[in-house]
Amino acid sequence: MSLPLLDLKNVTIKFGGLTAVSDLSISIGEGELVGLIGPNGAGKTTAFNMITGVYQPTSGEISFAGKNTLGVKPNQLAGLGIARTFQNIRLFRSMSVLDNVRVAARLHNHEGFFSSLWRGKRWRSAEVETEKNVMELLDIFNLGDQRDELATSMPYGDQRRLEIVRALATRPKILLLDEPAAGMNPSEKEDLMRLIRFVKERYQLSVLLVEHDMKVVMGICERIAVLEYGIKIAEGNPKEIQSHPKVIEAYLGAAAI
Amino acid sequence: MNFRGAKRWLLLGIALAILASYFSPQFNRYYLGVVIDVGIAIILATSLNLINGHTGQFSLGHAGFMAIGGYFSAWISLSVGESIQAFWYFPLSLCAGGVLAAAVGWLVGVPSLRLRGDYLAIVTLGFGEIIRVIAQNTEAVGAASGLKGIPKLTTLGWAFGFAVITVYAIATLVNSTYGRAFIAVHDDEIAAASHGVNTTRTKVVAFVTGAFFAGIAGGLYAHHKQFLSPTGFDWVKSIDIVVMVILGGMGRTGGVIAAAILLTLMPEFLREFSEYRMIIYSLLIILLMLLRPEGLFSFKTQRRSKS
């Protein structure tokens, strides 16, 4: 494997006396789809927050595309190509579907303050371009018809998909999905798995997936890492993970072995 | 999408302002004064709406920025002498007041906008009081007895024209890819940041832009009343502007304009019942907040309520 795209080395974060993630090392190569699983409170979302710059690790190193990202702000990381969705949906609640995605597309629309006031020719063509790109994305995900609806008034599944569209509008190199299947029914989960695979192929992304639903994780991930109490207890392909004694113990208790 | 529409409205508004100033000598002076008050209130309310409404930061210092712009442009008018006659003098001195207010806004905003919510309210409240106390103790601007003899330069045309420009600037800004970041910060700072929005900078830009227009409003006010007193810029004045924004519906430009008009005219209509004026005024506000908590003028638009 060539140089990994995202590389975490011995990352530890402590909140007061609590060590939320301890000595986590994981690397994701270009075009890889990696799953991160573990019981509730294992530190999966905390790991996400460190990768996206929301939290700073207490110790350890995180690098993205060969660049050390410690101390880099979330908005700058988005510019470098890290995009994410949220476990509890965080759409812009007072905006339409279109505007939600346009905020993210702003990274690639370089018109500034005065240009936006003057609304000259260049500004207009940039705005048209942005809208065109956003509509293309929305249409791919069958959300184009709902462009003017309030994002938070859409059905739950659509909101989850819109979060993915919004993340894609930043043109990321890696997409971090935080429990995208939460609250979905089996057929929606099937669709979601197809969607994740499709997105990964089409935009040539790496994907890091945090998910509770084993069917989804086992179905699409090429490699899976398991966290328990902030410690990585196993890593391997779906088959290895399913039969790993430590994983079974973490999920079902020691008696199950 | 009609991008040219906004500019047409701007030109139409400015044309109306020119027309109004042409006919203004024929109007009753009392009404003329009230209409100018309304224009100034619109500038103050729309500019605060950018900070408190669209961007969701709670500033309580708008009167402070108004004071800076007002005192500075009045001080220029009292110092320059002859050139005050020139047509271009007044807009320039207003802009000078606005720029100074914006610069101070930047100084206050950069450290305090890193803080969230309540802290900003406290900092800006303190800031407004500091400005008032400074004005009260500075001999050059009349100290406690106020600044007298400011030339009457504010006409209906200027007040109306600047109100049109303010509304245009803030409405176009918010309806652009650049300005959508303001609303994104209001809705969810973490989500905005992880999609590439520099949240601190966005807040500072909103704050500085709001301060600029408040400074302009201050200049118009100074050359309208021809007298500035520090007590006119205390925190009650800031609250008045905040009430306009809340009543109009945070982040709704049309509603905030309507509220600015209503709240400026209401005390005038209630003049006959002068003893009960403040009671009626506050009762009306309580009633409006109980009956229309989303703002008096909130109609179903694209940006609906949060809940």
Coordinates of C-alpha atoms in Angstrom, one line a residue:
Chain A
M1 CA 0.0 0.0 0.0
S2 CA 1.2 3.5 -0.8
L3 CA 1.3 6.3 1.7
P4 CA -1.9 6.2 3.7
L5 CA -4.3 9.1 3.2
L6 CA -5.3 9.4 6.8
D7 CA -3.0 8.2 9.5
L8 CA -3.6 8.2 13.2
K9 CA -0.6 7.3 15.4
N10 CA -0.9 6.5 19.1
V11 CA -3.7 9.1 19.5
T12 CA -4.9 9.6 23.0
I13 CA -7.4 12.1 24.3
K14 CA -8.3 12.7 27.9
F15 CA -11.2 14.7 29.3
G16 CA -10.2 15.4 32.8
G17 CA -9.6 12.0 34.4
L18 CA -11.4 10.1 31.6
T19 CA -9.4 8.7 28.8
A20 CA -11.9 8.6 25.9
V21 CA -9.6 7.2 23.3
S22 CA -6.3 5.6 24.2
D23 CA -3.3 4.9 22.0
L24 CA -5.4 4.6 18.8
S25 CA -3.5 3.9 15.6
I26 CA -5.3 3.4 12.4
S27 CA -4.6 4.3 8.8
I28 CA -6.8 4.6 5.8
G29 CA -5.5 4.3 2.3
E30 CA -6.8 6.0 -0.8
G31 CA -10.0 4.5 -2.0
E32 CA -10.4 2.3 1.1
L33 CA -13.7 1.8 2.9
V34 CA -12.9 1.2 6.6
G35 CA -15.4 0.6 9.4
L36 CA -15.0 1.7 13.0
I37 CA -17.3 -0.2 15.4
G38 CA -17.6 -0.7 19.1
P39 CA -20.2 -0.6 21.9
N40 CA -21.8 2.6 22.9
G41 CA -19.3 5.0 24.5
A42 CA -16.3 3.3 23.0
G43 CA -14.9 6.5 21.6
K44 CA -15.9 6.3 17.9
T45 CA -17.4 9.7 17.6
T46 CA -14.6 11.1 19.7
A47 CA -12.1 9.7 17.2
F48 CA -14.2 11.4 14.4
N49 CA -14.0 14.7 16.3
M50 CA -10.3 14.5 16.6
I51 CA -9.9 13.7 12.9
T52 CA -12.0 16.7 12.0
G53 CA -10.3 19.1 14.4
V54 CA -13.2 19.6 16.7
Y55 CA -11.1 18.1 19.6
Q56 CA -7.4 18.2 19.9
P57 CA -5.8 14.9 21.0
T58 CA -3.9 15.0 24.3
S59 CA -1.0 13.1 22.6
G60 CA -0.3 11.3 19.4
E61 CA -0.2 12.3 15.8
I62 CA -2.8 12.7 13.1
S63 CA -1.8 13.3 9.5
F64 CA -3.8 13.7 6.4
A65 CA -2.3 13.4 2.9
G66 CA 1.2 13.5 4.4
K67 CA 0.4 16.7 6.4
N68 CA 0.3 16.9 10.1
T69 CA -3.2 18.1 11.0
L70 CA -2.8 18.8 14.7
G71 CA -3.9 22.3 15.6
V72 CA -5.5 22.8 12.2
K73 CA -9.0 24.2 12.5
P74 CA -12.1 22.3 11.3
N75 CA -12.8 24.7 8.5
Q76 CA -9.3 24.4 7.2
L77 CA -9.5 20.6 7.3
A78 CA -12.7 20.7 5.3
G79 CA -10.7 22.7 2.7
L80 CA -8.0 20.0 2.7
G81 CA -10.5 17.4 1.9
I82 CA -12.0 15.9 5.1
A83 CA -15.8 15.9 5.1
R84 CA -18.2 14.4 7.6
T85 CA -21.7 13.7 8.5
F86 CA -23.1 13.8 12.0
Q87 CA -24.6 11.1 14.3
N88 CA -27.5 13.4 15.3
I89 CA -28.3 15.2 12.1
R90 CA -26.9 18.7 12.0
L91 CA -28.5 20.3 8.9
F92 CA -28.9 24.0 8.8
R93 CA -32.4 24.2 10.1
S94 CA -33.5 27.5 8.7
M95 CA -32.3 26.8 5.2
S96 CA -33.7 25.1 2.2
V97 CA -32.3 21.9 0.8
L98 CA -30.5 23.8 -1.9
D99 CA -29.0 26.4 0.5
N100 CA -27.8 23.7 2.8
V101 CA -25.6 22.3 0.1
R102 CA -24.7 25.7 -1.3
V103 CA -23.1 26.6 2.1
A104 CA -20.7 23.6 1.6
A105 CA -20.1 24.5 -2.0
R106 CA -18.9 27.9 -0.8
L107 CA -15.5 26.4 -0.5
H108 CA -15.2 26.4 -4.2
N109 CA -16.9 29.7 -4.9
H110 CA -14.4 32.3 -4.3
E111 CA -16.5 35.4 -4.5
G112 CA -15.9 37.7 -1.5
F113 CA -17.7 40.4 0.4
F114 CA -17.6 43.3 -2.0
S115 CA -18.1 41.2 -5.1
S116 CA -21.3 39.8 -3.4
L117 CA -22.5 43.4 -2.8
W118 CA -21.8 44.6 -6.3
R119 CA -23.2 41.5 -8.0
G120 CA -21.2 42.0 -11.1
K121 CA -20.9 39.7 -14.1
R122 CA -18.2 37.5 -12.5
W123 CA -20.2 37.1 -9.3
R124 CA -23.3 36.1 -11.4
S125 CA -21.4 33.5 -13.3
A126 CA -19.9 32.1 -10.1
E127 CA -23.4 31.9 -8.5
V128 CA -24.8 30.2 -11.6
E129 CA -21.9 27.7 -11.6
T130 CA -22.4 26.9 -7.9
E131 CA -26.1 26.4 -8.3
K132 CA -25.5 24.1 -11.3
N133 CA -23.0 22.0 -9.4
V134 CA -25.2 21.7 -6.4
M135 CA -28.3 20.8 -8.4
E136 CA -26.2 18.1 -10.2
L137 CA -25.3 16.6 -6.9
L138 CA -28.9 16.8 -5.6
D139 CA -30.3 15.2 -8.7
I140 CA -27.9 12.3 -8.4
F141 CA -29.3 11.6 -4.9
N142 CA -32.9 12.2 -6.0
L143 CA -33.2 15.3 -3.9
G144 CA -33.5 17.7 -6.7
D145 CA -37.3 18.0 -6.6
Q146 CA -37.1 19.1 -2.9
R147 CA -34.6 21.9 -3.5
D148 CA -36.8 24.6 -2.1
E149 CA -38.1 22.6 0.9
L150 CA -36.9 23.4 4.4
A151 CA -34.2 20.8 5.0
T152 CA -35.4 19.8 8.4
S153 CA -39.0 19.2 7.2
M154 CA -37.9 16.3 5.0
P155 CA -38.3 12.7 6.1
Y156 CA -35.5 11.3 8.2
G157 CA -33.9 9.2 5.5
D158 CA -33.8 12.1 3.1
Q159 CA -32.1 14.2 5.8
R160 CA -29.4 11.6 6.2
R161 CA -28.9 11.5 2.5
L162 CA -28.8 15.3 2.3
E163 CA -26.0 15.3 4.9
I164 CA -24.0 13.1 2.6
V165 CA -24.7 15.4 -0.3
R166 CA -23.7 18.4 1.7
A167 CA -20.4 16.7 2.7
L168 CA -19.7 15.8 -0.9
A169 CA -20.2 19.4 -2.0
T170 CA -16.9 20.2 -0.3
R171 CA -15.3 17.9 -2.8
P172 CA -13.6 15.7 -0.1
K173 CA -10.9 13.1 -0.4
I174 CA -12.2 11.3 2.6
L175 CA -15.7 11.0 3.8
L176 CA -16.4 10.3 7.5
L177 CA -19.9 8.9 8.1
D178 CA -21.1 8.8 11.7
E179 CA -23.8 6.2 12.0
P180 CA -25.6 6.9 8.7
A181 CA -27.9 3.9 9.2
A182 CA -29.2 4.9 12.6
G183 CA -33.0 4.9 12.6
M184 CA -33.4 3.4 9.2
N185 CA -35.5 0.4 8.3
P186 CA -34.0 -2.7 6.5
S187 CA -34.8 -1.6 3.0
E188 CA -33.5 1.9 3.7
K189 CA -30.3 0.3 5.0
E190 CA -30.0 -1.6 1.7
D191 CA -30.3 1.6 -0.2
L192 CA -27.8 3.3 2.0
M193 CA -25.2 0.5 1.4
R194 CA -25.7 0.9 -2.3
L195 CA -25.4 4.6 -2.0
I196 CA -22.1 4.5 0.0
R197 CA -20.6 2.1 -2.5
F198 CA -21.7 4.3 -5.4
V199 CA -20.4 7.5 -3.8
K200 CA -17.1 5.9 -3.1
E201 CA -16.6 4.7 -6.7
R202 CA -18.0 7.8 -8.4
Y203 CA -16.0 10.4 -6.4
Q204 CA -13.0 8.1 -5.7
L205 CA -13.2 8.6 -2.0
S206 CA -11.9 6.9 1.0
V207 CA -14.7 6.3 3.5
L208 CA -14.4 5.9 7.3
L209 CA -17.7 4.5 8.6
V210 CA -18.9 4.5 12.2
E211 CA -21.9 2.3 12.5
H212 CA -23.8 0.1 14.9
D213 CA -25.6 -2.0 12.4
M214 CA -23.4 -5.1 11.8
K215 CA -25.2 -6.0 8.6
V216 CA -24.2 -2.7 7.0
V217 CA -20.7 -2.7 8.4
M218 CA -20.0 -6.3 7.4
G219 CA -21.6 -5.8 4.1
I220 CA -19.6 -3.0 2.7
C221 CA -16.4 -2.5 4.7
E222 CA -13.1 -3.8 3.4
R223 CA -11.5 -3.5 6.8
I224 CA -12.9 -3.0 10.3
A225 CA -11.4 -1.7 13.5
V226 CA -13.1 -2.4 16.8
L227 CA -12.9 0.0 19.7
E228 CA -13.8 -0.8 23.3
Y229 CA -13.4 1.7 26.1
G230 CA -11.3 3.8 23.8
I231 CA -8.9 1.0 23.0
K232 CA -8.6 -0.7 19.7
I233 CA -9.1 -4.4 20.4
A234 CA -9.1 -5.8 16.9
E235 CA -8.6 -4.9 13.3
G236 CA -9.1 -7.0 10.2
N237 CA -11.4 -7.9 7.4
P238 CA -15.1 -8.7 8.2
K239 CA -14.6 -12.4 8.4
E240 CA -11.7 -12.1 10.9
I241 CA -13.6 -9.6 13.0
Q242 CA -16.7 -11.8 13.2
S243 CA -14.7 -14.7 14.6
H244 CA -12.3 -12.6 16.8
P245 CA -12.7 -13.7 20.4
K246 CA -12.1 -10.3 21.9
V247 CA -14.8 -8.8 19.7
I248 CA -17.3 -11.4 20.6
E249 CA -16.5 -10.8 24.3
A250 CA -16.9 -7.0 23.9
Y251 CA -20.3 -7.4 22.3
L252 CA -21.8 -10.5 24.0
G253 CA -19.8 -10.8 27.2
A254 CA -17.1 -13.4 28.2
A255 CA -19.7 -16.1 28.8
A256 CA -20.5 -16.3 25.1
I257 CA -17.1 -17.7 24.1
Chain B
M1 CA -32.8 33.1 -10.5
N2 CA -33.0 36.8 -11.0
F3 CA -29.7 38.3 -10.0
R4 CA -30.3 41.7 -11.6
G5 CA -33.5 42.2 -9.6
A6 CA -31.7 43.3 -6.5
K7 CA -29.8 46.1 -8.2
R8 CA -33.0 47.3 -9.8
W9 CA -34.6 47.7 -6.4
L10 CA -31.6 49.6 -5.2
L11 CA -31.7 52.0 -8.2
L12 CA -35.5 52.4 -7.8
G13 CA -35.0 53.1 -4.0
I14 CA -32.3 55.7 -4.7
A15 CA -34.5 57.4 -7.4
L16 CA -37.3 57.6 -4.9
A17 CA -35.0 59.1 -2.3
I18 CA -33.9 61.8 -4.7
L19 CA -37.5 62.5 -5.6
A20 CA -38.5 62.7 -2.0
S21 CA -35.7 65.1 -1.2
Y22 CA -36.9 67.3 -4.1
F23 CA -40.4 67.5 -2.7
S24 CA -39.4 67.6 1.0
P25 CA -39.5 71.4 1.5
Q26 CA -43.3 71.2 0.9
F27 CA -43.9 68.8 3.7
N28 CA -44.9 69.6 7.3
R29 CA -41.7 69.9 9.3
Y30 CA -43.0 67.7 12.1
Y31 CA -43.9 64.8 9.8
L32 CA -40.7 65.3 7.9
G33 CA -38.7 64.9 11.2
V34 CA -40.6 61.7 12.1
V35 CA -40.0 60.2 8.6
I36 CA -36.3 60.9 9.0
D37 CA -36.4 59.2 12.4
V38 CA -38.0 56.2 10.7
G39 CA -35.2 56.1 8.1
I40 CA -32.6 56.1 10.8
A41 CA -34.4 53.4 12.8
I42 CA -34.5 51.2 9.7
I43 CA -30.8 51.5 9.2
L44 CA -30.2 50.6 12.9
A45 CA -32.6 47.7 13.0
T46 CA -31.5 46.1 9.7
S47 CA -27.8 46.4 10.5
L48 CA -28.4 44.9 14.0
N49 CA -30.4 42.2 12.3
L50 CA -27.4 41.1 10.4
I51 CA -25.6 40.5 13.8
N52 CA -28.4 39.3 16.0
G53 CA -30.8 37.9 13.5
H54 CA -29.0 36.4 10.5
T55 CA -25.7 35.5 12.3
G56 CA -27.3 34.7 15.6
Q57 CA -24.8 36.6 17.8
F58 CA -26.4 38.6 20.6
S59 CA -25.0 42.1 20.6
L60 CA -26.3 44.7 23.0
G61 CA -23.9 47.5 22.0
H62 CA -25.5 49.0 18.9
A63 CA -26.1 52.4 20.5
G64 CA -22.3 52.5 21.2
F65 CA -21.5 52.2 17.5
M66 CA -24.2 54.7 16.7
A67 CA -22.6 57.1 19.2
I68 CA -19.1 56.7 17.7
G69 CA -20.4 57.4 14.2
G70 CA -22.5 60.3 15.4
Y71 CA -19.9 62.0 17.5
F72 CA -17.2 61.6 14.9
S73 CA -19.1 62.9 11.9
A74 CA -20.5 65.8 14.0
W75 CA -17.0 66.6 15.2
I76 CA -15.8 66.7 11.6
S77 CA -18.7 69.0 10.6
L78 CA -17.9 71.4 13.4
S79 CA -14.2 71.5 12.4
V80 CA -14.0 71.7 8.7
G81 CA -15.7 75.0 8.0
E82 CA -16.3 76.0 4.4
S83 CA -16.3 72.7 2.6
I84 CA -19.4 71.7 4.5
Q85 CA -21.4 73.3 1.8
A86 CA -20.3 70.8 -0.8
F87 CA -22.7 68.2 -1.8
W88 CA -20.2 65.4 -1.4
Y89 CA -19.2 66.5 2.1
F90 CA -22.1 64.9 4.0
P91 CA -22.0 61.4 2.6
L92 CA -18.2 61.4 3.1
S93 CA -18.4 62.5 6.7
L94 CA -21.1 59.9 7.4
C95 CA -18.9 57.2 5.9
A96 CA -16.0 58.4 8.0
G97 CA -18.2 57.9 11.1
G98 CA -19.2 54.5 9.8
V99 CA -15.6 53.5 9.1
L100 CA -14.5 54.5 12.6
A101 CA -17.4 52.6 14.1
A102 CA -16.5 49.6 12.0
A103 CA -12.8 49.8 13.1
V104 CA -13.9 49.9 16.8
G105 CA -16.3 47.1 16.0
W106 CA -13.4 45.1 14.7
L107 CA -11.4 45.8 17.9
V108 CA -14.3 44.7 20.1
G109 CA -15.3 41.8 17.9
V110 CA -12.1 40.0 17.3
P111 CA -11.6 39.0 21.0
S112 CA -15.2 38.7 22.0
L113 CA -16.7 36.8 19.1
R114 CA -14.6 33.8 20.0
L115 CA -16.9 33.6 23.0
R116 CA -20.4 32.3 22.6
G117 CA -23.9 33.7 23.2
D118 CA -24.2 35.3 26.6
Y119 CA -20.6 36.4 26.9
L120 CA -20.9 38.5 23.7
A121 CA -24.0 40.2 25.1
I122 CA -22.2 41.1 28.3
V123 CA -19.1 42.4 26.5
T124 CA -21.1 44.5 24.1
L125 CA -23.3 45.8 26.9
G126 CA -20.1 46.9 28.7
F127 CA -18.7 48.3 25.5
G128 CA -21.8 50.5 24.9
E129 CA -21.5 51.9 28.4
I130 CA -17.8 52.6 28.0
I131 CA -18.4 54.6 24.9
R132 CA -21.1 56.6 26.7
V133 CA -18.8 57.3 29.6
I134 CA -16.0 58.4 27.3
A135 CA -18.3 60.8 25.5
Q136 CA -19.5 62.1 28.9
N137 CA -15.9 62.9 29.9
T138 CA -14.5 64.2 26.7
E139 CA -14.4 68.0 26.5
A140 CA -13.9 68.1 22.7
V141 CA -17.3 66.6 22.2
G142 CA -19.1 68.7 24.8
A143 CA -18.8 66.2 27.7
A144 CA -21.9 65.8 29.9
S145 CA -23.6 68.9 28.5
G146 CA -23.6 67.4 25.0
L147 CA -22.4 68.5 21.6
K148 CA -24.4 71.5 20.4
G149 CA -24.8 73.4 17.1
I150 CA -24.3 70.6 14.7
P151 CA -25.3 71.8 11.2
K152 CA -28.6 70.5 9.9
L153 CA -27.4 68.4 7.0
T154 CA -29.7 65.3 7.3
T155 CA -32.5 65.6 4.7
L156 CA -35.2 63.2 3.8
G157 CA -33.2 62.2 0.8
W158 CA -30.1 61.3 2.7
A159 CA -31.9 59.4 5.4
F160 CA -34.0 57.5 2.9
G161 CA -31.1 57.0 0.5
F162 CA -28.9 55.5 3.2
A163 CA -31.7 53.3 4.5
V164 CA -32.2 51.9 1.0
I165 CA -28.4 51.3 0.7
T166 CA -28.3 49.5 4.1
V167 CA -31.3 47.3 3.3
Y168 CA -29.9 46.5 -0.1
A169 CA -26.4 45.7 1.3
I170 CA -27.6 43.4 4.0
A171 CA -30.3 41.6 1.9
T172 CA -27.9 41.0 -1.0
L173 CA -25.1 39.9 1.3
V174 CA -27.3 37.3 3.0
N175 CA -28.6 36.0 -0.3
S176 CA -25.3 35.2 -1.8
T177 CA -23.0 32.2 -1.5
Y178 CA -20.6 34.3 0.5
G179 CA -23.2 35.6 2.9
R180 CA -25.0 32.3 3.4
A181 CA -22.3 31.6 5.9
F182 CA -23.9 34.1 8.3
I183 CA -27.0 32.0 8.4
A184 CA -25.0 28.8 8.6
V185 CA -23.2 30.1 11.7
H186 CA -26.6 31.0 13.2
D187 CA -28.0 27.5 12.6
D188 CA -25.1 25.3 13.6
E189 CA -21.6 26.5 14.2
I190 CA -20.0 23.0 14.3
A191 CA -21.7 21.9 11.1
A192 CA -20.7 25.2 9.4
A193 CA -17.1 24.8 10.4
S194 CA -16.8 21.2 9.2
H195 CA -18.1 22.4 5.8
G196 CA -15.4 24.9 5.4
V197 CA -16.9 28.1 7.0
N198 CA -14.5 30.1 9.0
T199 CA -16.9 30.8 11.8
T200 CA -14.9 33.4 13.8
R201 CA -14.2 35.4 10.7
T202 CA -17.9 35.2 9.5
K203 CA -19.0 36.6 12.9
V204 CA -16.4 39.4 12.8
V205 CA -17.5 40.4 9.3
A206 CA -21.2 40.5 10.4
F207 CA -20.3 42.5 13.5
V208 CA -18.1 45.0 11.6
T209 CA -20.6 45.5 8.8
G210 CA -23.4 46.0 11.4
A211 CA -21.2 48.5 13.2
F212 CA -20.4 50.4 10.0
F213 CA -24.1 51.0 9.3
A214 CA -24.8 51.9 12.9
G215 CA -22.1 54.5 12.6
I216 CA -23.8 55.9 9.5
A217 CA -27.1 56.0 11.3
G218 CA -25.4 57.9 14.2
G219 CA -24.1 60.5 11.7
L220 CA -27.6 61.0 10.2
Y221 CA -29.0 61.2 13.7
A222 CA -26.5 63.8 14.8
H223 CA -27.1 66.1 11.8
H224 CA -30.9 65.6 12.2
K225 CA -31.3 66.5 15.9
Q226 CA -28.3 68.9 15.7
F227 CA -27.5 68.0 19.3
L228 CA -25.8 64.9 20.8
S229 CA -26.0 64.0 24.4
P230 CA -24.2 61.0 25.9
T231 CA -27.4 59.9 27.7
G232 CA -29.1 59.4 24.4
F233 CA -26.7 56.5 23.7
D234 CA -27.2 54.5 26.9
W235 CA -28.1 50.8 26.9
V236 CA -31.8 51.6 26.7
K237 CA -31.2 52.8 23.2
S238 CA -29.5 49.5 22.4
I239 CA -32.4 47.6 23.8
D240 CA -34.8 49.7 21.7
I241 CA -33.0 48.4 18.6
V242 CA -32.9 44.9 19.8
V243 CA -36.7 45.0 20.4
M244 CA -37.1 46.1 16.8
V245 CA -35.1 43.0 15.6
I246 CA -37.0 40.6 17.9
L247 CA -40.4 42.0 17.1
G248 CA -39.7 41.9 13.4
G249 CA -38.6 38.3 13.6
M250 CA -34.9 37.6 13.9
G251 CA -33.3 37.3 10.4
R252 CA -36.4 38.6 8.5
T253 CA -35.4 41.7 6.7
G254 CA -38.9 42.7 5.8
G255 CA -40.3 42.1 9.3
V256 CA -37.5 44.1 10.9
I257 CA -38.1 47.1 8.6
A258 CA -41.8 47.0 9.5
A259 CA -41.0 46.8 13.2
A260 CA -38.6 49.7 12.9
I261 CA -41.3 51.8 11.3
L262 CA -44.0 50.7 13.8
L263 CA -41.8 51.2 16.9
T264 CA -40.7 54.7 15.8
L265 CA -44.2 55.8 14.9
M266 CA -45.9 54.3 18.0
P267 CA -44.5 56.8 20.5
E268 CA -45.5 59.6 18.2
F269 CA -49.1 58.4 18.1
L270 CA -49.2 57.8 21.8
R271 CA -48.0 61.4 22.5
E272 CA -51.5 62.4 23.5
F273 CA -51.6 60.0 26.3
S274 CA -48.1 61.0 27.3
E275 CA -48.5 59.8 31.0
Y276 CA -49.5 56.3 29.9
R277 CA -47.2 56.2 26.9
M278 CA -44.5 53.9 28.3
I279 CA -47.1 51.6 29.9
I280 CA -49.0 51.2 26.6
Y281 CA -45.7 50.7 24.8
S282 CA -44.5 48.0 27.1
L283 CA -47.9 46.3 27.2
L284 CA -48.0 46.2 23.4
I285 CA -44.6 44.6 23.3
I286 CA -45.5 42.0 25.9
L287 CA -48.7 41.2 24.0
L288 CA -47.0 40.9 20.7
M289 CA -44.4 38.6 22.2
L290 CA -47.1 36.4 23.7
L291 CA -49.2 36.3 20.6
R292 CA -46.5 36.3 17.9
P293 CA -43.3 35.0 19.4
E294 CA -41.7 34.4 16.0
G295 CA -42.0 38.1 15.2
L296 CA -44.9 40.2 14.4
F297 CA -44.3 40.1 10.7
S298 CA -43.3 36.5 10.2
F299 CA -45.1 35.1 7.2
K300 CA -44.4 31.7 5.7
T301 CA -41.2 32.2 3.8
Q302 CA -38.4 30.0 2.8
R303 CA -36.8 30.6 6.1
R304 CA -39.4 29.4 8.6
S305 CA -39.2 29.1 12.3
K306 CA -36.7 26.9 14.1
S307 CA -39.1 24.8 16.1

